[in-house]
Tab-separated table of C-alpha atoms and ligand atoms in Angstrom:
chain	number	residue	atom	x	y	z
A	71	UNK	CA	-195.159	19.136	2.009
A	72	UNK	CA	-195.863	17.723	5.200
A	73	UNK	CA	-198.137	15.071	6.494
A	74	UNK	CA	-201.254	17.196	7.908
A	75	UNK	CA	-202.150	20.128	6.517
A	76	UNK	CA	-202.951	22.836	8.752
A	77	UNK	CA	-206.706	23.690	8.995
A	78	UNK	CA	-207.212	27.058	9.792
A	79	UNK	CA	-207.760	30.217	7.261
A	80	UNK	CA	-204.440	30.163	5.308
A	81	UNK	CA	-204.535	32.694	2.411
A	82	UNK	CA	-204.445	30.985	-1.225
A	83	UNK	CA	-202.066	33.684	-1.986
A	84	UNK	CA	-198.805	31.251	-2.338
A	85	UNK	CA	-200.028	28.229	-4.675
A	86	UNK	CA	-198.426	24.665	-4.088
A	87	UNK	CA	-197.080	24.477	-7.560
A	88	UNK	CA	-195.047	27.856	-6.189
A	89	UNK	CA	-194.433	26.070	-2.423
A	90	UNK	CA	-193.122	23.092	-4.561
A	91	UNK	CA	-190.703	24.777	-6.805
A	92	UNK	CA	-189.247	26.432	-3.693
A	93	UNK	CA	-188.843	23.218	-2.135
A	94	UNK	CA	-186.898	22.033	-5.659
A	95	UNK	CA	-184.573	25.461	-4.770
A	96	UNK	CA	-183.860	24.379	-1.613
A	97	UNK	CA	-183.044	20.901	-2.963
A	98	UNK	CA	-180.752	22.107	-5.429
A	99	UNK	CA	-178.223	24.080	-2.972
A	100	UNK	CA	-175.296	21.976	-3.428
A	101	UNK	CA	-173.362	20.798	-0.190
A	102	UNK	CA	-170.265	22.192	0.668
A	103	UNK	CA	-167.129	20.209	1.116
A	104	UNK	CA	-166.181	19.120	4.582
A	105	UNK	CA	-162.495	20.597	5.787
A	106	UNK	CA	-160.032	18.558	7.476
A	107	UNK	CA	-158.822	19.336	11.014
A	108	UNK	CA	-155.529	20.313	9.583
A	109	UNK	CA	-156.927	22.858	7.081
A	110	UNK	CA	-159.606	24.112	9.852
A	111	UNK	CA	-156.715	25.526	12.798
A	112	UNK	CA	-154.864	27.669	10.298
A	113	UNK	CA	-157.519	28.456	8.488
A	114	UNK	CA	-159.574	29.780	12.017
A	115	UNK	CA	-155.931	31.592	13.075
A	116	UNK	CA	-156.207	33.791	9.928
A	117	UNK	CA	-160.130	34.158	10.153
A	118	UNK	CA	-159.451	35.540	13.602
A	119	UNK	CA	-156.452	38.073	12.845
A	120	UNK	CA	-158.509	39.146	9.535
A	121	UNK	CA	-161.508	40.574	11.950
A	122	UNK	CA	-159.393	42.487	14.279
A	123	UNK	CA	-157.511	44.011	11.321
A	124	UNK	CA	-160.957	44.761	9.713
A	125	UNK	CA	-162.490	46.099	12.924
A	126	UNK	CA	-165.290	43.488	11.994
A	127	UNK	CA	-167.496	40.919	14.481
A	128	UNK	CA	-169.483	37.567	13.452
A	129	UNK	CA	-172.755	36.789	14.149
A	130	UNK	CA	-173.803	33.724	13.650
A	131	UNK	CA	-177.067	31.440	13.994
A	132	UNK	CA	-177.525	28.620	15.947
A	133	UNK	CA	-178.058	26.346	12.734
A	134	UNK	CA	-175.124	27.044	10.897
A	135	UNK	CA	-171.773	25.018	11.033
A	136	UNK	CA	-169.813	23.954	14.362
A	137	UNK	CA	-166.766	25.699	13.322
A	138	UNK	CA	-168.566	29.115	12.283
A	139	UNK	CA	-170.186	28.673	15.939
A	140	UNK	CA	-166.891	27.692	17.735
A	141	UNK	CA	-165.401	30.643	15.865
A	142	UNK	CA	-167.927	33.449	16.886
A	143	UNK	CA	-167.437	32.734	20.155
A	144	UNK	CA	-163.732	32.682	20.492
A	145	UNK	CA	-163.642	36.502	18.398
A	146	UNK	CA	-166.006	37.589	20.524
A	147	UNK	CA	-168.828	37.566	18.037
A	148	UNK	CA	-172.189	35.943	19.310
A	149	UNK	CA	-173.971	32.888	18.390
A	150	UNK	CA	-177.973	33.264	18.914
A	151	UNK	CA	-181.479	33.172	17.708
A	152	UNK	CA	-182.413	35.552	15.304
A	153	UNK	CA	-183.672	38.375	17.712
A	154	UNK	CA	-180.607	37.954	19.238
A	155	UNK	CA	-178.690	38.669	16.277
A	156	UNK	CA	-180.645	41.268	16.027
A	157	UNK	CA	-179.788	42.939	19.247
A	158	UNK	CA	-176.516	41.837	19.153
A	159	UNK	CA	-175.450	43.499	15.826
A	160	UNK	CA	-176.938	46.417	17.161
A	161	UNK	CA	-175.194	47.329	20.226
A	162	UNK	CA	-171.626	45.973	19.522
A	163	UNK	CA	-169.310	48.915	18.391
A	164	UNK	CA	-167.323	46.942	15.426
A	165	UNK	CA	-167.569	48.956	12.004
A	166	UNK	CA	-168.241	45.900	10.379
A	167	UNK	CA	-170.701	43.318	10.925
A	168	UNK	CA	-170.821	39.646	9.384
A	169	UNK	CA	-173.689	37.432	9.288
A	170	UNK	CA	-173.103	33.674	9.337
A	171	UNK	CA	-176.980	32.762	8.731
A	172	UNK	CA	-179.481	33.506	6.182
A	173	UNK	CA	-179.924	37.024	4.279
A	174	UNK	CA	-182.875	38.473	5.997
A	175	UNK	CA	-180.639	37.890	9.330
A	176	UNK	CA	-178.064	40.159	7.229
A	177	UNK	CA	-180.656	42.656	5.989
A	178	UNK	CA	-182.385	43.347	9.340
A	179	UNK	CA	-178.786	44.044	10.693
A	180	UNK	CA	-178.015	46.430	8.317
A	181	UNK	CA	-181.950	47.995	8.892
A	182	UNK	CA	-180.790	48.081	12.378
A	183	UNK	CA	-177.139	49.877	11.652
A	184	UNK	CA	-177.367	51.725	8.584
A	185	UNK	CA	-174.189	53.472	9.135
A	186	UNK	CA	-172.502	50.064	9.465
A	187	UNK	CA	-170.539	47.741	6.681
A	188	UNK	CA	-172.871	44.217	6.736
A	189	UNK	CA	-171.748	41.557	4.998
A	190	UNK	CA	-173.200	37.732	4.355
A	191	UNK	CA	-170.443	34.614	4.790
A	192	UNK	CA	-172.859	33.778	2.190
A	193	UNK	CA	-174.508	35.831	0.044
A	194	UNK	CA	-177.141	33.277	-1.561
A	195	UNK	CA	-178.252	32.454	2.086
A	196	UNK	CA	-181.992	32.793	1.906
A	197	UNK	CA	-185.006	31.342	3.111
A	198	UNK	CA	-188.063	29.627	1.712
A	199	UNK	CA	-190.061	31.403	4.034
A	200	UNK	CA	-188.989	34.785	2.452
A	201	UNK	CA	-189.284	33.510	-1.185
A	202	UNK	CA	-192.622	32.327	-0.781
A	203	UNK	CA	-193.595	36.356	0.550
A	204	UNK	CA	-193.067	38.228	-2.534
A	205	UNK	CA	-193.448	42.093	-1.676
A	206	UNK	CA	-196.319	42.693	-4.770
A	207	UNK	CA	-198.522	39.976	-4.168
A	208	UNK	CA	-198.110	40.569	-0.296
A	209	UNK	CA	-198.866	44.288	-0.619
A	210	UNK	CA	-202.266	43.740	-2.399
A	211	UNK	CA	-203.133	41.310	0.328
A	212	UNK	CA	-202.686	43.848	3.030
A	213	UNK	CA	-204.239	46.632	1.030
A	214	UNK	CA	-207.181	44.132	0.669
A	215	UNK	CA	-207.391	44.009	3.977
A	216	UNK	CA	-207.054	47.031	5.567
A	217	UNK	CA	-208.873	46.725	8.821
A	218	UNK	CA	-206.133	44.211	10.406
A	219	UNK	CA	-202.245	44.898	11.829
A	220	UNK	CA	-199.437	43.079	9.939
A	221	UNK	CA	-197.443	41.107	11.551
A	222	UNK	CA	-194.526	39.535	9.601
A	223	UNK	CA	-192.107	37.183	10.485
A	224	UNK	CA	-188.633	38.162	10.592
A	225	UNK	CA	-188.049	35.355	7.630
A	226	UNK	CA	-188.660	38.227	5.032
A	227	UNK	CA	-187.347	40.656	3.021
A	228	UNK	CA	-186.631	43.742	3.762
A	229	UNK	CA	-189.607	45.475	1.646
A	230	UNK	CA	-191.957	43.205	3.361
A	231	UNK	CA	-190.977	44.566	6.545
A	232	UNK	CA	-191.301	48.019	5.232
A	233	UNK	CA	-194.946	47.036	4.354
A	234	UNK	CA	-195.506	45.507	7.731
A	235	UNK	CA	-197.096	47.114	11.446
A	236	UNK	CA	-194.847	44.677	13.469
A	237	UNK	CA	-192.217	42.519	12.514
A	238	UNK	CA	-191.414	39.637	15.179
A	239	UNK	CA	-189.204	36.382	15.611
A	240	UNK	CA	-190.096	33.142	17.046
A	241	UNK	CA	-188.774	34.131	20.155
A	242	UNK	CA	-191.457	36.796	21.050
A	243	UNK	CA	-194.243	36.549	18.288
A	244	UNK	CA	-196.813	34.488	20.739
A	245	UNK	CA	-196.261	38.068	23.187
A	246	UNK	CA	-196.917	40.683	20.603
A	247	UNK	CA	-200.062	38.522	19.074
A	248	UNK	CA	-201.199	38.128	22.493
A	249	UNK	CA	-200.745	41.588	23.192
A	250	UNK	CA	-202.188	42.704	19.892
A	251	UNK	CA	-204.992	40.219	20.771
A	252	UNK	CA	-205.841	42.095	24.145
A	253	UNK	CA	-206.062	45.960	22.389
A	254	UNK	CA	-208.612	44.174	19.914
A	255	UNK	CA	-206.667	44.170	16.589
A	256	UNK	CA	-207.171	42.087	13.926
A	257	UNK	CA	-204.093	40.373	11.806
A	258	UNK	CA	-202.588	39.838	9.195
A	259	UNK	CA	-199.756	36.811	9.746
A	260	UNK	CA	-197.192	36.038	6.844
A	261	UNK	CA	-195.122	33.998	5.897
A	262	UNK	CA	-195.212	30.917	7.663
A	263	UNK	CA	-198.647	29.324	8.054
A	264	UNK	CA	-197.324	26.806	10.812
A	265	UNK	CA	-196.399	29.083	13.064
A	266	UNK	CA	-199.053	31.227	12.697
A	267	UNK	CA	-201.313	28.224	13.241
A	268	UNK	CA	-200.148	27.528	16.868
A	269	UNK	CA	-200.017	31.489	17.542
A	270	UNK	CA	-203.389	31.429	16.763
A	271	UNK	CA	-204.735	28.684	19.103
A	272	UNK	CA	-202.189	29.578	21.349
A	273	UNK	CA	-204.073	33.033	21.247
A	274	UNK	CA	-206.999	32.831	20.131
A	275	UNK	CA	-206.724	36.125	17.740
A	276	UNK	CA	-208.100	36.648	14.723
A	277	UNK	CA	-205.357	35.754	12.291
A	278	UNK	CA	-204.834	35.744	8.267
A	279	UNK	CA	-202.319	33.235	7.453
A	280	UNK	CA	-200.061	33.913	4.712
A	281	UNK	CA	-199.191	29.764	3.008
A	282	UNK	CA	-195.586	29.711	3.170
A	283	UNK	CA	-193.595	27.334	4.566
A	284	UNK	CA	-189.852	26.449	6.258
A	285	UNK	CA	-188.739	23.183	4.163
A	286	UNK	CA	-186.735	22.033	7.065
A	287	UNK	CA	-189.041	22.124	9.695
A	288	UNK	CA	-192.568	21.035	7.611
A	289	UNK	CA	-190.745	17.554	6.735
A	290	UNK	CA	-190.986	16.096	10.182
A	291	UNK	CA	-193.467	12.929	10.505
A	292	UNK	CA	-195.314	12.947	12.966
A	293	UNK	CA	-196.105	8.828	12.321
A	294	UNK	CA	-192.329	8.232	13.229
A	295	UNK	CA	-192.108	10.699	15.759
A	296	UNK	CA	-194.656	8.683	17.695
A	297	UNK	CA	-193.099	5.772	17.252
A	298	UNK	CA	-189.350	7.146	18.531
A	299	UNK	CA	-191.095	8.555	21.915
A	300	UNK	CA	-192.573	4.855	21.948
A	301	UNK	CA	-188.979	3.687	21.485
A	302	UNK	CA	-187.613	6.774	24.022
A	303	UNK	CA	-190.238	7.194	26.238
A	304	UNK	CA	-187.956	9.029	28.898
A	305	UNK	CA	-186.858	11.987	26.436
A	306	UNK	CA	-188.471	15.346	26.401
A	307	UNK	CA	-189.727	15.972	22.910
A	308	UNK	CA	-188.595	19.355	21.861
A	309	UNK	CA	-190.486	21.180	18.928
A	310	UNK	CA	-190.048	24.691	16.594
A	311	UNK	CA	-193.434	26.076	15.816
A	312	UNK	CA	-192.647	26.457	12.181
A	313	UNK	CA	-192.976	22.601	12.517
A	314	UNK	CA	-196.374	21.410	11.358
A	315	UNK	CA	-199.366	20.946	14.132
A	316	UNK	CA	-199.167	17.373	14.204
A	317	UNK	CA	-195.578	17.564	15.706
A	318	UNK	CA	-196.018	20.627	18.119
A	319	UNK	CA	-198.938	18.667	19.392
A	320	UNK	CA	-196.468	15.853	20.709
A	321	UNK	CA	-193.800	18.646	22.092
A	322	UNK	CA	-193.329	18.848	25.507
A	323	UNK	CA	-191.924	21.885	24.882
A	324	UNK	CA	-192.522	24.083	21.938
A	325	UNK	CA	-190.305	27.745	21.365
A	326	UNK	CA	-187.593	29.484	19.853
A	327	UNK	CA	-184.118	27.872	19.437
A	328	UNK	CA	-182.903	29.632	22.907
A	329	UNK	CA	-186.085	28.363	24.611
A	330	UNK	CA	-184.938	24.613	23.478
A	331	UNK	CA	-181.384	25.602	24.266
A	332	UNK	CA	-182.566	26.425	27.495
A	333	UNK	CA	-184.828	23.425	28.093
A	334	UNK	CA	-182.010	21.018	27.806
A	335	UNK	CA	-179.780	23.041	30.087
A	336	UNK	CA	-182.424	23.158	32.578
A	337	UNK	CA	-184.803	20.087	32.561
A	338	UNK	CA	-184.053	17.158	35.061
A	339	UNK	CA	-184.583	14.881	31.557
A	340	UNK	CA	-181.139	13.652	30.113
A	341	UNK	CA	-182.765	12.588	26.871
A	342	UNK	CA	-183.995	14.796	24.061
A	343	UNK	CA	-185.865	14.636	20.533
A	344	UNK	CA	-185.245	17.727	18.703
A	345	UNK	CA	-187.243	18.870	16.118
A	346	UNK	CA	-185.263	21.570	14.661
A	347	UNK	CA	-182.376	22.151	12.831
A	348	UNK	CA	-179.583	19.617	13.966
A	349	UNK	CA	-177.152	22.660	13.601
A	350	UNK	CA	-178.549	23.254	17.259
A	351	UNK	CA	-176.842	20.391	18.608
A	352	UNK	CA	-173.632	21.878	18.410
A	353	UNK	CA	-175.101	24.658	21.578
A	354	UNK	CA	-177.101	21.920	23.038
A	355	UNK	CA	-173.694	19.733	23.816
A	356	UNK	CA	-171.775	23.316	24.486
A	357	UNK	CA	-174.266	23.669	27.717
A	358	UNK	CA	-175.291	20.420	28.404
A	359	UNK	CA	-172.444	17.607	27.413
A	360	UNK	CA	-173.994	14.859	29.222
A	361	UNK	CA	-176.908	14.811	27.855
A	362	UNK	CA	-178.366	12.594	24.558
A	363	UNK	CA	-180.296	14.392	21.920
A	364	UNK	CA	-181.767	12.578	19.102
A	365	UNK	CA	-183.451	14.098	15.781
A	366	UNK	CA	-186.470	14.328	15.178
A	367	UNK	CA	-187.476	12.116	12.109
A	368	UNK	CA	-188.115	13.605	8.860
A	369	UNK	CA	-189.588	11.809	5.401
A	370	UNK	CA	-186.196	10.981	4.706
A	371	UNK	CA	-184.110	10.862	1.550
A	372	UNK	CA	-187.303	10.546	-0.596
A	373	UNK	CA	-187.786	14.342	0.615
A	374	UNK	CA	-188.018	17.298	-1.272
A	375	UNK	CA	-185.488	18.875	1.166
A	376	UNK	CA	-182.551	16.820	0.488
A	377	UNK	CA	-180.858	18.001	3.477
A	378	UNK	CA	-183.567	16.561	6.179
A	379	UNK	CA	-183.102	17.954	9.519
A	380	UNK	CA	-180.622	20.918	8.165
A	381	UNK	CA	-181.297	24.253	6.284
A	382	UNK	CA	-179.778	23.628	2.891
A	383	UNK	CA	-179.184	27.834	2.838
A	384	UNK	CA	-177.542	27.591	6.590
A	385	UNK	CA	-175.491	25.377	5.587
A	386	UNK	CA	-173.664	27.250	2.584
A	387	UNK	CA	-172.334	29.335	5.054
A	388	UNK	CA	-168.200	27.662	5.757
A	389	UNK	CA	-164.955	29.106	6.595
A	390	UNK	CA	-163.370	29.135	3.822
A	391	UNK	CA	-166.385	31.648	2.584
A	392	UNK	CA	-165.330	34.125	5.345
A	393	UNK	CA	-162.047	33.575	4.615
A	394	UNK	CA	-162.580	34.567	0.604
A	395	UNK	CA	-164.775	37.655	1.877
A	396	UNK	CA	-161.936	39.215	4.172
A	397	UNK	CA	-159.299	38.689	1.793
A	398	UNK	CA	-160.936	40.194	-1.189
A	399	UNK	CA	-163.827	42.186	-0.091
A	400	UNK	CA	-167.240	40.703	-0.388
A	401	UNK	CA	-171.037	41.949	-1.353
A	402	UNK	CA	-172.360	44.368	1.014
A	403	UNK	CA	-175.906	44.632	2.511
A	404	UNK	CA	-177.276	47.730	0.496
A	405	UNK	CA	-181.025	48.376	0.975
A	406	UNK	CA	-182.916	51.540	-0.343
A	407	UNK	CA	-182.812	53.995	2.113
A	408	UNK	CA	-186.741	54.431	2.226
A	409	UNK	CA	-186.793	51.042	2.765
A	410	UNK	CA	-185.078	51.481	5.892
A	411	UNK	CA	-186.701	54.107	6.756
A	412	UNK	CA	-189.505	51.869	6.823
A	413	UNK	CA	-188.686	49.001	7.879
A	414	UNK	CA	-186.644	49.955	11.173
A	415	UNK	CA	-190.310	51.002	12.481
A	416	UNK	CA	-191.777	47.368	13.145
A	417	UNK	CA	-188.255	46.132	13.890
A	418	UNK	CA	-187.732	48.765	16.647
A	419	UNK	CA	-190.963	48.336	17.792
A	420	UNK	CA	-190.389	44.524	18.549
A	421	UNK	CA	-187.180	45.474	20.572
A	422	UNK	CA	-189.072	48.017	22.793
A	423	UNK	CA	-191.832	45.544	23.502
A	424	UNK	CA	-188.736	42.734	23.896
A	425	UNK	CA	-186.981	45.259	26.512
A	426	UNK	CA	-190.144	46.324	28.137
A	427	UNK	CA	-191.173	42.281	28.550
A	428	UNK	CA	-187.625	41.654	30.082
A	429	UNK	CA	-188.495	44.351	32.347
A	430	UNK	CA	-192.088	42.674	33.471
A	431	UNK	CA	-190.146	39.571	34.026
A	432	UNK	CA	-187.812	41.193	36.850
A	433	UNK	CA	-190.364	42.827	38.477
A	434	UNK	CA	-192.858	39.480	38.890
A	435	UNK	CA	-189.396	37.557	39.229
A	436	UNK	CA	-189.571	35.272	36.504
A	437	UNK	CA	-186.343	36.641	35.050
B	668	13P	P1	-185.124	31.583	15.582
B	668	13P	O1	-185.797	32.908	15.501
B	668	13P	O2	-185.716	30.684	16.617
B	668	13P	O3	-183.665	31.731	15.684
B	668	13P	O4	-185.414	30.831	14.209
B	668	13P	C1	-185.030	31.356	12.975
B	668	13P	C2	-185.217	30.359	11.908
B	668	13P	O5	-184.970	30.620	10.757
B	668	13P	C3	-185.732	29.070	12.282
B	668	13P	O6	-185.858	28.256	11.186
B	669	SF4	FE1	-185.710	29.570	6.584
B	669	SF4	FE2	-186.326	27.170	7.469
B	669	SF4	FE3	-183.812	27.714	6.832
B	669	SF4	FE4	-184.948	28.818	9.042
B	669	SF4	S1	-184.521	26.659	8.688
B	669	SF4	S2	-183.702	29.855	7.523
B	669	SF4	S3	-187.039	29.104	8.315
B	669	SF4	S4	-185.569	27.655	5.423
């Protein structure tokens, strides 16, 4: 767990006994092996003539492996944030979609594309975020409280998005709070009690926070981080709000993994400390080569997280998985169709508002 607890009203709802075994989970995800150069060109060849045949695109996240990335993007797939993904997977015409990331990043593209095949590189992909969110125990909570929107992350599963008002992704959640904030409402925020935390101040709304957290990003120190700006006092410290409080409050910049991208394509600094997922390093070079980027520190090997600075789940996905799945079929996405039903409301609703806020942009200019 990390250093400083967030203060705030965070909802005794996920216990730290549960937060800790999910943090043993996460531990437990065994590494894959690296491939060698050799093995990787063939191997990328086939990938590629394997998705034409199958009339099938990847989407991939920012966090998972270089080659999955480098991959994506010669297909024609995408590489992105999450609401990116989202919107990607959406409007391409391929039959088939497959998701290099973590499951709720496959579920909410089959939500999106019912019609669609959706498949996982890696089917035991998931988050801790969406395992500490467990639909019964988050449907009493919002039936307790009845007076207040929900507002879920997109780190959950599809039934919790079924259950929720609005469903949102780091990207655009400070908008919609803020915007849910200025009509009045009242909310209910779940899973991830960091970022919640610095909506809230951000905000100022009235907030519930559901207690989960994302191992990766709740291990950084911010003891250590002090000390590296000491040492680097040059680079622009660049921060994930699911990272504690202690460590957004030393960001120069705090936002979604395309707002960081961004920051190092477009800031005058040519040093960086990143505290995300070092997965994002393989973009951050890809736009801005020159550059240094350093990671954030995290407790270390003594950490629950085993893989410090890199999703354990992200990283299960390789290319040999995507290989297996297009040779011999793999698991598709199936979700209840009332579940769908359900869930596509909040996740529609958060790709209006993201269209309509592009739109605001143009007009003031800011786009
Ligand atoms: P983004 O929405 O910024 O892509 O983040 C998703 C995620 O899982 C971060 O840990
Ligand atoms: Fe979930 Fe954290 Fe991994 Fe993102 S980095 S998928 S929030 S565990």
């Amino acid at each position: 767990m990390s250093d400083n607890p967030t203060p705030g009203r965070i909802s005794t709802t996920i216990s730290e006994e549960e937060l800790h075994r999910i943090e043993e989970m996460a531990a437990g995800v065994p590494h894959p092996l690296p491939i060698s150069d050799d093995e990787k060109a063939p191997l990328m060849k086939e990938i590629g003539r394997l998705l034409v045949q199958q009339d099938a695109v990847l989407v991939a996240h920012y966090y998972v492996d270089d080659d999955l990335q480098e991959l994506a993007l010669k297909t024609g797939g995408h590489v992105a944030d999450s609401l990116e993904m989202a919107r990607f997977g959406h409007d391409h015409p391929a039959q088939t979609l497959i998701v290099a990331g973590v499951r709720f990043m496959g579920e909410t593209a089959k939500i999106l594309n019912p019609e669609k095949r959706v498949l996982m590189v890696e089917n035991d992909a998931t988050c801790s975020l969406d395992l500490s969110c467990p639909i019964d125990r988050f449907s009493q909570y919002c039936d307790a409280h009845p007076d207040r929107k929900v507002v879920v992350y997109a780190n959950t599963s599809a039934e919790v998005k079924a259950r929720s008002d609005w469903v949102v992704t780091s990207g655009i959640a400070l908008d919609i709070v803020r915007h849910l904030h200025n009509q009045g409402e009242k909310i209910i925020w779940a899973p991830d009690r960091h970022l919640g935390d610095y909506i809230q101040h951000q905000t100022g709304a009235d907030m519930l926070l559901w207690g989960g957290v994302c191992v990766v990003h709740d291990e950084y120190r911010s003891k250590e981080l002090q000390q590296m700006i000491k040492q680097y006092p040059d680079a622009m410290v660049l921060v994930h709000p699911e990272s504690p409080r202690s460590i957004i409050q030393l960001a120069d910049v705090v936002g979604s993994t395309t707002t960081l991208i961004n920051a190092v394509q477009q800031s005058e600094a040519k040093r960086f400390i990143v505290a995300t997922d070092r997965g994002i390093f393989y973009k951050m070079h890809a736009v801005a080569g020159e550059k240094e980027l350093f990671e954030a520190p995290t407790s270390g090997k003594g950490a629950s997280c085993v893989s410090c600075g890199h999703c354990p789940w992200m990283a299960i996905n390789t290319l040999q998985k995507l290989r297996d799945i297009l040779v011999n079929g793999g698991k598709t996405i199936e979700i209840d169709n009332k579940i769908i039903e359900k869930a596509v409301v909040p996740i529609r609703r958060m790709l209006d508002f993201a269209q309509q806020r592009e739109v605001d942009m143009k007009v003031r200019g800011d786009a």
